[in-house]
Each structure stands twice: as structure tokens, then as C-alpha cells.
Short mmCIF file of C-alpha atoms in Angstrom, two decimals:
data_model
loop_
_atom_site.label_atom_id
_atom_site.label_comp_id
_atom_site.label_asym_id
_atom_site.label_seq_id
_atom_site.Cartn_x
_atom_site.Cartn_y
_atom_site.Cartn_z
CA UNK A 1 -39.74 11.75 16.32
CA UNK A 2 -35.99 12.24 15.89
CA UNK A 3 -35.82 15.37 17.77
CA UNK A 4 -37.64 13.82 20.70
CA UNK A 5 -35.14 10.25 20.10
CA UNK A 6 -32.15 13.10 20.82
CA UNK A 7 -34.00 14.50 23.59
CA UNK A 8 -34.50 10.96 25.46
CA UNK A 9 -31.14 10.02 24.53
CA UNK A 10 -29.37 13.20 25.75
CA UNK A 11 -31.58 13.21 29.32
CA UNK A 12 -29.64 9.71 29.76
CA UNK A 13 -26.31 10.78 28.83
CA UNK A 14 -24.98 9.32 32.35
CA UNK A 15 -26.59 5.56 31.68
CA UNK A 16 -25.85 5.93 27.84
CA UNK A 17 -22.11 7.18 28.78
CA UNK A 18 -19.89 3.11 28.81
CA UNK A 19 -21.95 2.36 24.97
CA UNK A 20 -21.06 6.06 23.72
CA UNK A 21 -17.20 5.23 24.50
CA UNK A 22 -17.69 1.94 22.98
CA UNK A 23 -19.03 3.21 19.78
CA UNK A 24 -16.18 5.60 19.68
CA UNK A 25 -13.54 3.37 20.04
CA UNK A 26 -15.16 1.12 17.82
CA UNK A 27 -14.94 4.17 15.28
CA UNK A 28 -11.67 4.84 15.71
CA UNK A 29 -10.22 1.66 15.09
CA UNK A 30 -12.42 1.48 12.21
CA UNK A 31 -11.44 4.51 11.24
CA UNK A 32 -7.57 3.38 11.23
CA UNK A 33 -8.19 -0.01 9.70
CA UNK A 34 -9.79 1.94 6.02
CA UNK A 35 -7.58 4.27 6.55
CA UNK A 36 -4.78 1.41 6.12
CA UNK A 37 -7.00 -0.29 3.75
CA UNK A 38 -7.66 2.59 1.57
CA UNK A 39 -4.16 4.16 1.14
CA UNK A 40 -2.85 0.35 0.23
CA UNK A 41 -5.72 -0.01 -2.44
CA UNK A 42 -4.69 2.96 -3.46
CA UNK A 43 -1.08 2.32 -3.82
CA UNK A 44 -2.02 -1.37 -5.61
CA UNK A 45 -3.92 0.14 -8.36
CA UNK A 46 -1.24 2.42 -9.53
CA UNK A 47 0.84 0.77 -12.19
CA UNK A 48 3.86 -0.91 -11.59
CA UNK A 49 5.96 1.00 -14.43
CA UNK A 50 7.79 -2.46 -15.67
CA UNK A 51 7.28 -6.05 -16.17
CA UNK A 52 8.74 -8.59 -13.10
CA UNK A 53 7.78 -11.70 -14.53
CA UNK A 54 10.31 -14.80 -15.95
CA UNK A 55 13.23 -12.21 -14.84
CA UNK A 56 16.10 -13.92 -12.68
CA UNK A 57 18.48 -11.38 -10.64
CA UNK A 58 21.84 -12.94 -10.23
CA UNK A 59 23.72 -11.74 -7.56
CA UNK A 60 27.77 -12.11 -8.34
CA UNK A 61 28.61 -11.51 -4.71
CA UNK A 62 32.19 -10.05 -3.73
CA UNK A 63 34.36 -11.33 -6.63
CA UNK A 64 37.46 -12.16 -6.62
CA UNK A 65 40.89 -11.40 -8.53
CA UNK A 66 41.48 -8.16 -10.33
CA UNK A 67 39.59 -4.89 -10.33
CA UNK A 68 41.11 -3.53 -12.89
CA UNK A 69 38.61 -1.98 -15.63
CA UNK A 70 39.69 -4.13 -18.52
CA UNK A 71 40.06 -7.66 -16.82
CA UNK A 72 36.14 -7.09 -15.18
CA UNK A 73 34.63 -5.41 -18.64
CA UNK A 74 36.50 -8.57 -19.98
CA UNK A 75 34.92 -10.66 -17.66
CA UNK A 76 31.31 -9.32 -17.86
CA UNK A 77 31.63 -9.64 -21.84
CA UNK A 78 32.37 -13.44 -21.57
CA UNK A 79 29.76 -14.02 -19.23
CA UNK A 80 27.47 -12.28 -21.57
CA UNK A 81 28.40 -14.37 -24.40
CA UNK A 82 27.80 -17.62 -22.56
CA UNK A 83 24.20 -17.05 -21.02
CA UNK A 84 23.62 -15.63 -24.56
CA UNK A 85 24.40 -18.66 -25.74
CA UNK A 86 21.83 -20.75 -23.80
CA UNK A 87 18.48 -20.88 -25.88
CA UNK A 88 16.07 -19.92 -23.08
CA UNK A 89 17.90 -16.17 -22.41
CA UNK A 90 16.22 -14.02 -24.24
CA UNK A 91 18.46 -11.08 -22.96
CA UNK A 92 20.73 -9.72 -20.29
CA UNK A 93 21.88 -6.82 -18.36
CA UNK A 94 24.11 -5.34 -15.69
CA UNK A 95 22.49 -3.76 -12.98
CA UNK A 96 23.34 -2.49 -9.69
CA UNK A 97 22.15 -4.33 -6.53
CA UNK A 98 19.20 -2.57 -5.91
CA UNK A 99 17.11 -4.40 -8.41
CA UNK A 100 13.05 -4.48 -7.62
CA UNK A 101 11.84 -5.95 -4.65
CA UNK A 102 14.83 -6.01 -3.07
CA UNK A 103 16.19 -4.94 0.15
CA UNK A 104 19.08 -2.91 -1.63
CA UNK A 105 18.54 0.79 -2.10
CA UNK A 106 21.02 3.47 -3.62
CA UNK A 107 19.46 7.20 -2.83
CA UNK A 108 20.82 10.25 -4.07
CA UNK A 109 19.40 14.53 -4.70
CA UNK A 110 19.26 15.91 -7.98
CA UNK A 111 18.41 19.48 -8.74
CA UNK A 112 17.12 21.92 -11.37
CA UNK A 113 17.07 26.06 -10.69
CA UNK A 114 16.82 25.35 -6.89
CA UNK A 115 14.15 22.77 -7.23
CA UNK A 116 15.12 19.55 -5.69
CA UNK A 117 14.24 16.12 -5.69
CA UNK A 118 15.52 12.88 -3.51
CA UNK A 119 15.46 9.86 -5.93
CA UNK A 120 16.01 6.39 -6.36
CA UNK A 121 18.92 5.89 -8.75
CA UNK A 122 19.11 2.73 -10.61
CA UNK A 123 22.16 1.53 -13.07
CA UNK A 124 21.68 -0.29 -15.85
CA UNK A 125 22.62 -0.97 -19.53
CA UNK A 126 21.30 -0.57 -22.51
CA UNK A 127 19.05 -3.79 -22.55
CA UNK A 128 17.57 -2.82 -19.02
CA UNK A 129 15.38 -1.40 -20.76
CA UNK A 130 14.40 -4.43 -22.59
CA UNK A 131 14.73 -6.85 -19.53
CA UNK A 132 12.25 -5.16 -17.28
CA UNK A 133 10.42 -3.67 -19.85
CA UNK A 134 10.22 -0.20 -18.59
CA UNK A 135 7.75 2.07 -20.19
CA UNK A 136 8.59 5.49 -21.36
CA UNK A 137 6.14 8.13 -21.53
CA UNK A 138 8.41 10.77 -23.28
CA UNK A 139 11.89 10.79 -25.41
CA UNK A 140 14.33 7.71 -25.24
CA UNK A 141 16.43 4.95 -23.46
CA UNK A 142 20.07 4.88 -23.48
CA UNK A 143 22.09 4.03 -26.60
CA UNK A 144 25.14 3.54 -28.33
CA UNK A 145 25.10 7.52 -29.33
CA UNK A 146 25.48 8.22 -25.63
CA UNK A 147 29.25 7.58 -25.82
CA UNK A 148 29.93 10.34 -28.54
CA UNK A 149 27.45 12.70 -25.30
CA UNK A 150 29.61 15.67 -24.08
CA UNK A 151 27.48 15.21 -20.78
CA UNK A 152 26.36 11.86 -19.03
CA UNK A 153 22.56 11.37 -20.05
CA UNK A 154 19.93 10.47 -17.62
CA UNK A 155 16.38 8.94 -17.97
CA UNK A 156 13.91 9.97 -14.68
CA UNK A 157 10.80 8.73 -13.75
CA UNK A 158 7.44 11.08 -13.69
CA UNK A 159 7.58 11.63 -10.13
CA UNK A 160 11.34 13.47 -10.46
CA UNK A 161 9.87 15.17 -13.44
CA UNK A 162 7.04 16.30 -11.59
CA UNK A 163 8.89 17.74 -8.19
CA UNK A 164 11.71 19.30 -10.60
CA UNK A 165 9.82 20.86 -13.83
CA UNK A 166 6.33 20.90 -12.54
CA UNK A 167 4.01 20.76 -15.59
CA UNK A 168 6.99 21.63 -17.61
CA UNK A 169 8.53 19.76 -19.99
CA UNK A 170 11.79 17.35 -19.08
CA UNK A 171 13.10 16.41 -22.43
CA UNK A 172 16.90 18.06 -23.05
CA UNK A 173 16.94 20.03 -19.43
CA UNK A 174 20.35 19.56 -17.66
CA UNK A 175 20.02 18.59 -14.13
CA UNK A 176 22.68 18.61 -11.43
CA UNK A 177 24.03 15.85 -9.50
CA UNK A 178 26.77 15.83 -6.67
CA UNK A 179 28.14 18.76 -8.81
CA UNK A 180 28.00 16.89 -12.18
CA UNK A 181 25.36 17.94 -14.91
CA UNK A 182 23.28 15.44 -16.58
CA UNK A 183 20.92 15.43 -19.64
CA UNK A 184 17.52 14.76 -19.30
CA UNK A 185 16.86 12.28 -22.46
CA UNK A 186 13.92 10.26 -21.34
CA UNK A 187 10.93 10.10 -19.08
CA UNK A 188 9.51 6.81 -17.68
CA UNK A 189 6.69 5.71 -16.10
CA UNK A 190 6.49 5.72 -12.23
CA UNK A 191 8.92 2.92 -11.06
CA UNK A 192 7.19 1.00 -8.06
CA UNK A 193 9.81 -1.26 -7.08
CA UNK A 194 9.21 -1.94 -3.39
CA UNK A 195 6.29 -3.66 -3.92
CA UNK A 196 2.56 -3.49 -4.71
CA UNK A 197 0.99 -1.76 -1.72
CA UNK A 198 4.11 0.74 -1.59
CA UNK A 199 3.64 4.06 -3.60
CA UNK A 200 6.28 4.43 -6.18
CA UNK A 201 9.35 7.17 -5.36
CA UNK A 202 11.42 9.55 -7.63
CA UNK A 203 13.52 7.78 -9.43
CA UNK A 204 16.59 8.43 -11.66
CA UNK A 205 18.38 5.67 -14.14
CA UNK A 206 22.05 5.63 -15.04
CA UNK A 207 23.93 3.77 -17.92
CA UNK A 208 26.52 1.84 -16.51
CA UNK A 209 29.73 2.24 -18.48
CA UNK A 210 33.71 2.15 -18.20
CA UNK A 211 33.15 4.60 -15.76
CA UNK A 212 31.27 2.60 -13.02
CA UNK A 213 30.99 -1.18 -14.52
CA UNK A 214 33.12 -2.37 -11.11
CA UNK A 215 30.16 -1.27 -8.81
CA UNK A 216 27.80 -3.67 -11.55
CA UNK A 217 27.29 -6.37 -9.07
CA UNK A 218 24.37 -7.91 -10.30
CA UNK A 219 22.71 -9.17 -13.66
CA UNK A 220 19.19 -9.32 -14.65
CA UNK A 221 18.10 -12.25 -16.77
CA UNK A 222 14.93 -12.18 -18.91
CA UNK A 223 13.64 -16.31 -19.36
CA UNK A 224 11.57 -18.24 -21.79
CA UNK A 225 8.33 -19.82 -20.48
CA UNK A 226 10.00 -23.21 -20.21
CA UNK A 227 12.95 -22.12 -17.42
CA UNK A 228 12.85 -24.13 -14.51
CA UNK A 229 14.79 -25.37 -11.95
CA UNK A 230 17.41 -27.88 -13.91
CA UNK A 231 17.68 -24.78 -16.27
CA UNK A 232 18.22 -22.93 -13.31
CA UNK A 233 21.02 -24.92 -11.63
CA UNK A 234 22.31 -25.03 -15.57
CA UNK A 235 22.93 -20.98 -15.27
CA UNK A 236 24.30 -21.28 -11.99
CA UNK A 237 27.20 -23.81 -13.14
CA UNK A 238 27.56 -21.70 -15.91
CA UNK A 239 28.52 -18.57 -14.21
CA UNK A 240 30.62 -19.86 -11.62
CA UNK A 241 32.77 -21.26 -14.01
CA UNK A 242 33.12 -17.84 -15.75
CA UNK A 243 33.45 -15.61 -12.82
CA UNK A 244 34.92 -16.21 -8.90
CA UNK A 245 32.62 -15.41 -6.98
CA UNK A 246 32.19 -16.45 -2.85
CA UNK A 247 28.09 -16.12 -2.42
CA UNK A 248 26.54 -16.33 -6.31
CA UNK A 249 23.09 -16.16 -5.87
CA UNK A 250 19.84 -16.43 -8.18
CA UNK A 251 16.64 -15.12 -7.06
CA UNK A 252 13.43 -14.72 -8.91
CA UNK A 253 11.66 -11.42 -9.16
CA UNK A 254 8.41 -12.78 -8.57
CA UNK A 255 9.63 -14.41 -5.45
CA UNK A 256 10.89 -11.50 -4.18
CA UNK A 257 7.32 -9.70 -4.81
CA UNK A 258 6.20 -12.07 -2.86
CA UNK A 259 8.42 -11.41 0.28
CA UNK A 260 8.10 -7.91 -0.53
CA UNK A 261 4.36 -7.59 -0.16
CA UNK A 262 4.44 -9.94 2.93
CA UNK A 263 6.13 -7.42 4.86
CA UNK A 264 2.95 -5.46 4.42
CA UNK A 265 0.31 -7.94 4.59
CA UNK A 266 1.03 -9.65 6.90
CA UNK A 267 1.28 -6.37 9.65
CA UNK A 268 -1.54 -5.75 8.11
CA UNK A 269 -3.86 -8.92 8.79
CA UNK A 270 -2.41 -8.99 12.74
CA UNK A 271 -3.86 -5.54 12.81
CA UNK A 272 -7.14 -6.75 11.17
CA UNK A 273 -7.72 -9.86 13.37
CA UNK A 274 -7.34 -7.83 16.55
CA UNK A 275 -9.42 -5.02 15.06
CA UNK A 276 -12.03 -7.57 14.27
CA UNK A 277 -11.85 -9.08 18.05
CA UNK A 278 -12.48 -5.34 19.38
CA UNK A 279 -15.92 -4.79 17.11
CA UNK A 280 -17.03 -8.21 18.07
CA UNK A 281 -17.01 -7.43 21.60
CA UNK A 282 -18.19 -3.85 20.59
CA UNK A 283 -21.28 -5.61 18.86
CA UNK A 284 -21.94 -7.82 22.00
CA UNK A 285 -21.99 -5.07 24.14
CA UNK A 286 -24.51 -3.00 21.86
CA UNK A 287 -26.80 -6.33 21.89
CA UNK A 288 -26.46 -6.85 25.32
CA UNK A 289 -27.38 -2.98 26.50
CA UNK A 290 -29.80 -3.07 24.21
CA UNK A 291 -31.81 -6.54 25.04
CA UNK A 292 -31.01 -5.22 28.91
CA UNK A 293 -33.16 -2.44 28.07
CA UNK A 294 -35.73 -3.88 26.66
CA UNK A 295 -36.47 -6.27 29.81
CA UNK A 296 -35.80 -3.35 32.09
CA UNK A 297 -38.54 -1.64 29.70
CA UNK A 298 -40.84 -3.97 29.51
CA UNK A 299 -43.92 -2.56 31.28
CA UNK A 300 -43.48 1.23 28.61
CA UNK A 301 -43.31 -1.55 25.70
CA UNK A 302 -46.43 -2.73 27.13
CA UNK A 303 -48.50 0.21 27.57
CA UNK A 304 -47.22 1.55 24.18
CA UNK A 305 -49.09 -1.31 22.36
CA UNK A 306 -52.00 -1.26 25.06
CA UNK A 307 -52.46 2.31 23.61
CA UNK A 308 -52.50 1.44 19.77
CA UNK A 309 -48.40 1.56 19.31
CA UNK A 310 -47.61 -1.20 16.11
CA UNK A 311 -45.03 -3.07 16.50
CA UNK A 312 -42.81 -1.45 13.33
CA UNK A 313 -43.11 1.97 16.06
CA UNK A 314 -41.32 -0.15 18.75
CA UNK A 315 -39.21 -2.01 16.79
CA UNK A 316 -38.13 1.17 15.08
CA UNK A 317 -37.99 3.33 18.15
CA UNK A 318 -35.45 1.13 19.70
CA UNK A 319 -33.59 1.09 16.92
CA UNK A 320 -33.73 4.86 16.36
CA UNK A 321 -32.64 5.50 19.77
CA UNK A 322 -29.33 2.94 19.03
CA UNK A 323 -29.12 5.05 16.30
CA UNK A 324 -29.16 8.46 17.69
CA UNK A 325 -26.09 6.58 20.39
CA UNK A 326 -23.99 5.96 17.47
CA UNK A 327 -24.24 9.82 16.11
CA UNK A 328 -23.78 10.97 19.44
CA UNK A 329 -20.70 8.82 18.85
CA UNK A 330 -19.80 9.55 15.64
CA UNK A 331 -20.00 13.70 16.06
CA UNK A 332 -16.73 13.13 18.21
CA UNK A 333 -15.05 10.90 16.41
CA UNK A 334 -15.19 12.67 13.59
CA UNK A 335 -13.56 15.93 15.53
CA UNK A 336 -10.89 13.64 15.99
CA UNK A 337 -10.81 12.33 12.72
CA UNK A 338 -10.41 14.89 10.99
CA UNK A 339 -7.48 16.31 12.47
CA UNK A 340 -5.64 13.97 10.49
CA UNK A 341 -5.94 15.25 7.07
CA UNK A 342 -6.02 19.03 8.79
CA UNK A 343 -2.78 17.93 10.33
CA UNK A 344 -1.38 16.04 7.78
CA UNK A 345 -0.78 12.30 10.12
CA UNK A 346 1.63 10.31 8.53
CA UNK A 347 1.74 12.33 5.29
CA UNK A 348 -1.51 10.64 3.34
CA UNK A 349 -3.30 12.58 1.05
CA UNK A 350 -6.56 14.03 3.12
CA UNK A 351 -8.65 12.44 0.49
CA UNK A 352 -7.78 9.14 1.94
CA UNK A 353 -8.98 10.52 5.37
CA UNK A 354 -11.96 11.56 4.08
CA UNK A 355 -12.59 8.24 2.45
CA UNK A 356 -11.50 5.92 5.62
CA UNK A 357 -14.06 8.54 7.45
CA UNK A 358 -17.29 7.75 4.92
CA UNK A 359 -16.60 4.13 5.06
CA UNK A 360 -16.40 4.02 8.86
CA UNK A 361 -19.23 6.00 9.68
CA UNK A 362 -21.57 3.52 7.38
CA UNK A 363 -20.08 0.78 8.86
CA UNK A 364 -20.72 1.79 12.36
CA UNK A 365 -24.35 2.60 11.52
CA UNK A 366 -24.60 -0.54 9.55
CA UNK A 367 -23.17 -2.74 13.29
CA UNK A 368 -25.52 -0.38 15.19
CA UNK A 369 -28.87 -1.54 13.05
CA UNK A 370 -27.48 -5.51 12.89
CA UNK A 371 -27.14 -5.48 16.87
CA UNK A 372 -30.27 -3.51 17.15
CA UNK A 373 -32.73 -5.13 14.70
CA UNK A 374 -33.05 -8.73 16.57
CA UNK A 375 -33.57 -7.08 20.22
CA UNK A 376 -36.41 -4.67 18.41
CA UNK A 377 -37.88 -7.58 16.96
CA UNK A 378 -38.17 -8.68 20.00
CA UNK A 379 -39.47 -5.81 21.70
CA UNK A 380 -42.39 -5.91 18.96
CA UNK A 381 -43.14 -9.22 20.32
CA UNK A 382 -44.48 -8.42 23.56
CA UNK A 383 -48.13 -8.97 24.85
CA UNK A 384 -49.64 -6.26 26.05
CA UNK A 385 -51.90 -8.34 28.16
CA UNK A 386 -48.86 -10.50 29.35
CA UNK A 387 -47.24 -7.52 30.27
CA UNK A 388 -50.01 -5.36 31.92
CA UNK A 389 -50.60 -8.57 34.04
CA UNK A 390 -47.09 -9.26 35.36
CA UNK A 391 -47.06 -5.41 36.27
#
């Protein structure tokens, strides 16, 4: 039955030719749209590395007066003191700008024995640890020891370890930076800081010090459950009378997880809602061919069940035969589709290919057997009588 379904089909190749291409496109753009919805699944299941939630990021803005190291480590210790002394801080730190979720970003190239790796660096002090919770897999976070360190030490993220020492292990290796060498002390978990359908990077983190406190243009607050927004404008007064500063800023974390992500979803649903447009007319056009057929076929329907043909045989030779269109379909698509992974498009791992291919060739067979099962029902509805007397 399926051989002869291929046969029929092929023998109207020229007819069958407009609801092949259909079917392809239809594939195709399926085949984009789990592609897109796979690889961002994908991205949102892998932990986030730290904790974003009740942490403020102040933004200090271009201050003013001197830049000498004393008068700002002065500054910055004051200002520490008096947040410290509000009730609902439950710690502090220095950080550069590019805190999580932001738009900042700070890139730089470490290497090991030839090996390199292009990372995220991130500054912080010793509480950064605390106030974003990061999560170490392996050795330690910065401490007060480090000053005594003959060399600057550095804490990486698995994703540096990995392109850098392989399966290897991390923990007292000295890595080069911009000609300086720096002491692996620590590994940490991936850092996913752009938000959560965006794969996390390598990433590096610094201590800021004497040596670089003047870049520190930013603090991270970690806030009891009860901050809100009078607390809010209470840390704001706060710090503008301790430091001059000509754009202070507070921002939430989770707010900016919020914008973050929107800059992917919301691509993302534009993409879906014309996608979904295209199989809906897709859909029609398999409904309409195939009820069009079944009128134009009316008098074979009829002297099929004048012979003995059940209905089920109709019914499920129409369908077959929508079916055999969509493989005909499919078995080019899926030369095309797999290119990608072959190729390496875009720079996904093939097995999200593969996966985005699966899931769009069910759901074109699933489309195929919704448009096709009312127009076969129909079919198994005709008379044979009614039929054989019209002809």
C-alpha cells in the first residue's frame, strides 16, 4: 500500500509540485523556530552561577574632586561605614561597571602554555563574593592574605578553566595577562550574567585594591526582605551626601534581568507570530488541496466503496497519500537541514540541529494528519449510489 501511495504520488509530481514547496517552507521555518527555541531552553536551564535577587547596583557616575588614591579609598571607606550603618544592608562591595545584566562589558585574553582564552573580567572585593553569592566549585575567594601574595591572585570561572587546562586541574597554575602573571586560587561556577537565555562566557574575577580602586565605579548592595522604595530614596540621600557625584543612579538586579531577557524575547515572539501566520496559511492550503481533491475525485471514491472499499481504506488512503507529500517534503528539507550542524551555522552545537530537526519533522506530520483527517472523513462519507448516479 505505501509503495503504491509513492508510486501515485510521484506519477503527479507536476500537480503535487505548489503543496511540496509549501510543506518545505513550512519545514524550514519550523525548523528555525526549534532551532531558536531549543538552543534558548538550553541556555535557561544552565545555572546562573550567583544569586541576583534583593541586590541594588549603585552607579556613582563621574565623581567629582580629587583622584588621588588616598582621598577616594578615604571616600569609599566612609561610604561603607554609612550604608553599613543602615539596618537593612546586609553587606557591600565595590565593583566595576559591568555588574550582571548590564550593558557594561570589560573583555580581556589570558593565557596558559599557548592555550588561550577571551574572558569576561569582573572586579570586585572581598565581600563580592558574599553579595552575589557566587559559587565555587574548587579552592577559594579573595582574602586579606592576598596582600602579603608576591603575584596578583585570580579566581576564573569553569569555562576559562576548561579552554586553558582542559580536564586538568586549575588550582595554583600561573596564568598570563597583558604580560603580568596571575595565580589561579579559585574556580567558580559558570557566570551567566547577560541574562537567562544567553549561554554563560569565560570569565575571570579581580580584587580591586590600591592598585585599581579609582576605576571602582560602582557598588553592589545586598537588601533585607523589607527594602523598598522610601528605603530606597533613604540610600540615595545617603550617598550623595557622602560622595559628588553628577548622575548617581540605583538600579535593581532583578529589573535589569528583566530588560535583559526582553531583548531576547521579545525578537523572539515577533519571529513566532509571523512563523505562526506562515503555517496557518500552510495548513489552509493543505485543507484546501486536499478537500479540492476529493470533489475532483469523487466518482474513484465512489466506485471504491461500490466495490467493497470501507470507509477507514478511504479515509486512510487520503491521508496516506498527504502523508507520503509531506516525506517527499521532508527528504529535502532535511538535505538542507542538515548542513547546518555539518557546517557549523551560527556556531550551535549540532545536537541542537538535530533536535530542532526531530521536533520539526513530527510537527509537520502531526499539521499534515490534522488538515488531512476532516477532508478523509469526509471522503468516507460518500454514497456510492449518490455518486454512481450523478456520474
Amino acid at each position: 500500500m505505501l509503495k503504491h501511495l509513492f508510486k501515485l504520488i510521484w506519477n503527479k509530481k507536476k500537480e503535487n509540485f505548489l503543496l511540496i514547496s509549501e510543506i518545505l517552507i513550512s519545514f524550514m521555518v519550523i525548523f528555525a523556530v526549534f532551532t531558536l527555541l531549543v538552543h534558548n531552553y538550553r541556555n535557561y536551564k544552565i545555572p546562573r552561577g550567583f544569586d541576583y535577587e534583593q541586590v541594588w547596583s549603585v552607579s556613582l557616575g563621574e565623581l567629582s574632586g580629587s583622584k588621588d588614591k588616598d582621598s577616594v579609598m578615604l571616600m569609599h571607606k566612609n561610604l561603607r561605614n554609612t550604608l553599613k550603618s543602615l539596618p537593612l544592608i546586609k553587606d557591600l562591595t565595590l565593583s566595576s561597571s559591568n555588574v550582571p545584566f548590564s550593558n557594561s562589558m570589560y573583555r580581556t585574553t589570558v593565557s596558559y602554555k599557548g592555550k588561550e582564552a577571551h574572558t569576561d573580567i569582573f572586579h570586585g572585593e572581598i565581600s563580592y563574593e558574599e553579595v552575589l553569592r557566587v559559587q565555587l566549585l574548587s579552592g577559594r575567594w579573595f582574602s586579606e592574605d592576598d596582600n602579603a601574595a608576591a603575584k596578583r591572585n585570580i579566581v576564573i570561572n569553569e569555562l576559562t578553566q576548561e579552554r586553558l587546562f582542559g580536564s586538568g586541574a586549575a588550582l595554583g597554575k600561573i596564568i598570563s595577562m597583558g604580560g603580568e602573571d596571575l595565580k589561579v586560587i579559585g574556580v567558580a561556577k559558570d557566570f551567566k550574567d547577560q541574562g537567562d537565555f544567553k549561554a554563560p562566557t569565560p570569565a575571570i574575577f579581580l580584587r580591586i585594591d590600591t592598585s585599581n580602586i579609582r576605576d571602582a565605579s560602582t557598588i553592589l548592595i545586598r537588601v533585607g526582605a523589607g527594602a523598598d522604595a522610601t528605603f530606597e530614596g533613604k540610600v540615595y540621600k545617603l550617598i550623595a551626601s557622602t560622595v559628588k557625584s553628577s548622575n548617581l543612579e540605583i538600579k535593581h538586579l532583578s529589573d535589569l534581568r528583566k530588560n535583559k531577557n526582553k531583548e531576547t524575547t521579545i525578537p523572539m515572539m515577533i519571529f513566532f507570530i509571523v512563523a505562526g501566520f506562515l503555517i496557518f496559511n500552510v495548513a489552509l492550503g493543505i485543507f484546501g488541496v486536499l478537500w479540492y481533491n476529493i470533489n475532483k475525485r469523487r466518482g474513484e471514491i465512489g466506485l471504491r466503496r461500490a466495490i467493497g472499499a470501507t470507509a477507514s481504506s478511504v479515509s486512510g488512503q487520503l491521508v496516506g497519500e498527504a502523508m507520503v507529500l509531506a516525506t517527499f517534503s521532508l527528504i529535502i528539507g532535511s538535505f538542507f537541514a542538515i548542513q547546518f550542524p555539518l557546517l557549523n551555522v551560527f556556531d550551535l552545537p549540532a545536537s541542537v540541529y538535530l533536535t530542532a530537526q526531530f521536533l520539526a519533522t513530527v510537527f509537520i506530520y502531526l499539521l499534515v494528519v490534522v488538515c488531512a483527517f476532516y477532508p478523509g472523513k469526509q471522503a468516507a462519507a460518500i454514497y456510492p449510489a449518490v455518486v454512481l448516479h450523478e456520474e
